[in-house]
Each structure stands twice: as structure tokens, then as C-alpha cells.
């Protein structure tokens, strides 16, 4: 199997011709015959017992060719593509050129990565805005920690209050008739959650355990059940239990319990520093996004549609993988969202186009600035991937080639270069 021709047929598109010698082709045809013969019926022979010559005479000499060629193409094309030294993008279009005494000759029309141009990528002006950290930001984070360390206590010495969780039985009536879906037993309802009809939760406030009472409400005009929309209703309610979430006191003891600090002031200062760091990181990421957008604007070149299509498919596959990690899949996602594969591709397309253009721009900058990935860069990235996925570094090296890692690192270093040369103005 070897490459016999590589020629340009249009801009960014090549035709590769590659051959498979007769012995290899004949062996592939024989393998297909042996696999399929048992299912072929020929008059005068028991099923699966007809000789190959008889089958070929009856169905044609090339009866096994198509499957044999399909079996040969992956390895033959891969070898030819590698020999061509082209940066092929997208999926090839295959054709059979000839089948004769010399074997098999195939062609593949392929798109290649375009030779793009980019100028004025040094000195790009961007603004960097870092959000200030307020006392309210710190308090919100502390409240989240307090809620994580809260405890639920039974209330037996008072009536229900907003913020309590009540365990209730209820049944609703409209015009004196119970309606479907209006009944519940031992239902846990947090007062103030807004999960029931407006006015319902407020009327439970002030009621005690074991108390039975009526709750009078009016269904909203836009209620999902049309037969109840806008109508008054009465709910018969009984309270079985009341619980209340008790938050820990906000003092030095709390700080000691949830952190390595001895005082609340030290703990608050640490939280503020961490929020500031997050804001700084967010601002840096925003700067990088602005720089990438500027580079895309400066990029010149004809980008094959195949690159956008291939990257869109990558995005779809990645999304499917993320869904599966959450116990879902695309079929289930489509069922609940009303989308389909085409609409998902359409949604992913703008992001895919941006990714393709950004990478082409940064690859070109890496080439212009002679940016290379060192062995140290590559090993560090292998280690980062291994750490992120919790696997051995050798396992990562087996699944990702060093050349692929090096290509990604050059792109990353090119962006670092552009950022270093940029004029970043703080707002």
C-alpha cells in the first residue's frame, strides 16, 4: 500500500491516489468470501457450500469487491495520508480509480489546513476590569458556609413562622368539589419558598401542630390547569410537624470550626482574598477572550467549510460525553428539549467557527515567532492531564501523542505571547 499521486485540485483541496497491491487485495476479497459464503444460496448447492467461482459467475466477478475495499481503505488511506505530509482536515471523499492485474488504485479528495495570514498582533489594546469585592460578597459566602453547617430542629413551643418547614396534609376544593392534583399527605412545605399558590403559605403562618384549618386562595389567571385558572379554592389543611433551620452563631468559634483561623475577622479576610483572586482570574480570562476576538478580526485566509463541520462534530461529541458523565445522553436530551441533532449542530456552529479561527491565528503566530513546545512543557501538560482525571501519567502518554500535546502547548504559548505584548488598560 503506497501513495502514488498527490496534487492540488482547488484551493486548500488535494487529491491523493494510493494503491493496494494485488496480493493484498486478493487476500481481502478471499476473506470477505469466507465470511459471507455461508449465507449465500445457489441453486444446486446446500446453503453456504457453493464454490467461490460459482458465486462469482452467478453474481458477478466483483461481488465481494465492495466489502473488501471498505476493509482495506482505513489502513491504506492512513498510510497514504501520512506519506503525503499534508495537514488534512475533515473527512475524505473516496473513489475507485481502477481494479486490474496490478491490484487496486483508490483516490481520496481531501481538504488541508489553509495557509492564513495575520498582522499587527503585537500591541493590541484591551481593557481589564476587575470587579471590586464588597462586604456583601463576603457575607454571601459566609452565609453559604453557615447553611452547610446548620441543623434542623423540631419546633414544639410556638406556631409556624416564615422560614419554617411544615409537614402538612391538604386537600383542595373548587365550588365544593375536590379537584385532581389538589391532595397531599405528609407534604414538607417550606414557608416563604413560593412553591404553592400565592397566599397559601402565608395562611399557614401562626398555625400550630395538629391544628386543622382552611386556606382560601385564588388560582392565577395563567395557571397551567385551564379548568382552575382564575377560580377561588379552599384547601383543608392539617399541620403534623414544624421544623426550623438553626444557623451557627457568627463568631470566632464558628471560624475555628469551619477554617484554620482563630478569629472571624481573619476568616473574613481570607474569604475576601479568595474572592479577589477569583475576580482577578475572571478578568484575565476576559482579557484573553478580547485578545482572541481581536486576532480573529485580523486573520486573513480561505478556511475550508470542512474545518468548521469537523469542529462542530467535535463539540457535539464532547457535549454527548458530558451528558453521559451525568447519566444522560443526546437522545434523552433531545426528548426533553425538543431539539434534534441538526439544531444542536446549529447551536454549536458559532462556537466551533470561533475555535477554528482562533487556533489558526495562534498557530500562525507561533510559526512567525518561532514558538516551540519544550520537553518540559509537554511533560508538565501530561502531568496536568493525569492529575485532572486521576489517572497515571503513563496512561495519558499512551492515549495522547506527544505531537498533539506539543501542538496545543504552542497555541497556548502563542496566546501568552500576544497577551504579554498587548497594551492592557485597567478600568
Coordinates of N, CA and C in Angstrom, one line a residue, residues 218-223 226 228-232:
X218 N -56.9 32.0 45.5 CA -57.5 32.1 44.1 C -56.4 31.7 43.1
X219 N -56.7 30.8 42.2 CA -55.7 30.3 41.3 C -55.3 31.5 40.3
X220 N -54.0 31.6 39.9 CA -53.6 32.6 39.0 C -54.4 32.5 37.6
X221 N -54.5 33.6 37.0 CA -55.2 33.6 35.7 C -54.5 32.7 34.7
X222 N -53.1 32.7 34.8 CA -52.3 31.9 33.8 C -52.0 30.5 34.3
X223 N -52.8 30.0 35.3 CA -52.5 28.7 35.9 C -52.5 27.6 34.8
X226 N -56.3 24.8 32.9 CA -57.2 25.8 32.5 C -58.5 25.8 33.2
X228 N -59.0 25.4 36.3 CA -58.9 26.0 37.6 C -58.4 27.5 37.5
X229 N -57.9 27.9 36.4 CA -57.3 29.2 36.2 C -58.3 30.3 36.6
X230 N -57.9 31.2 37.5 CA -58.7 32.3 38.0 C -59.8 32.0 39.0
X231 N -59.9 30.7 39.4 CA -61.0 30.4 40.2 C -60.6 30.4 41.7
X232 N -61.5 30.7 42.6 CA -61.3 30.6 44.1 C -61.3 29.1 44.5

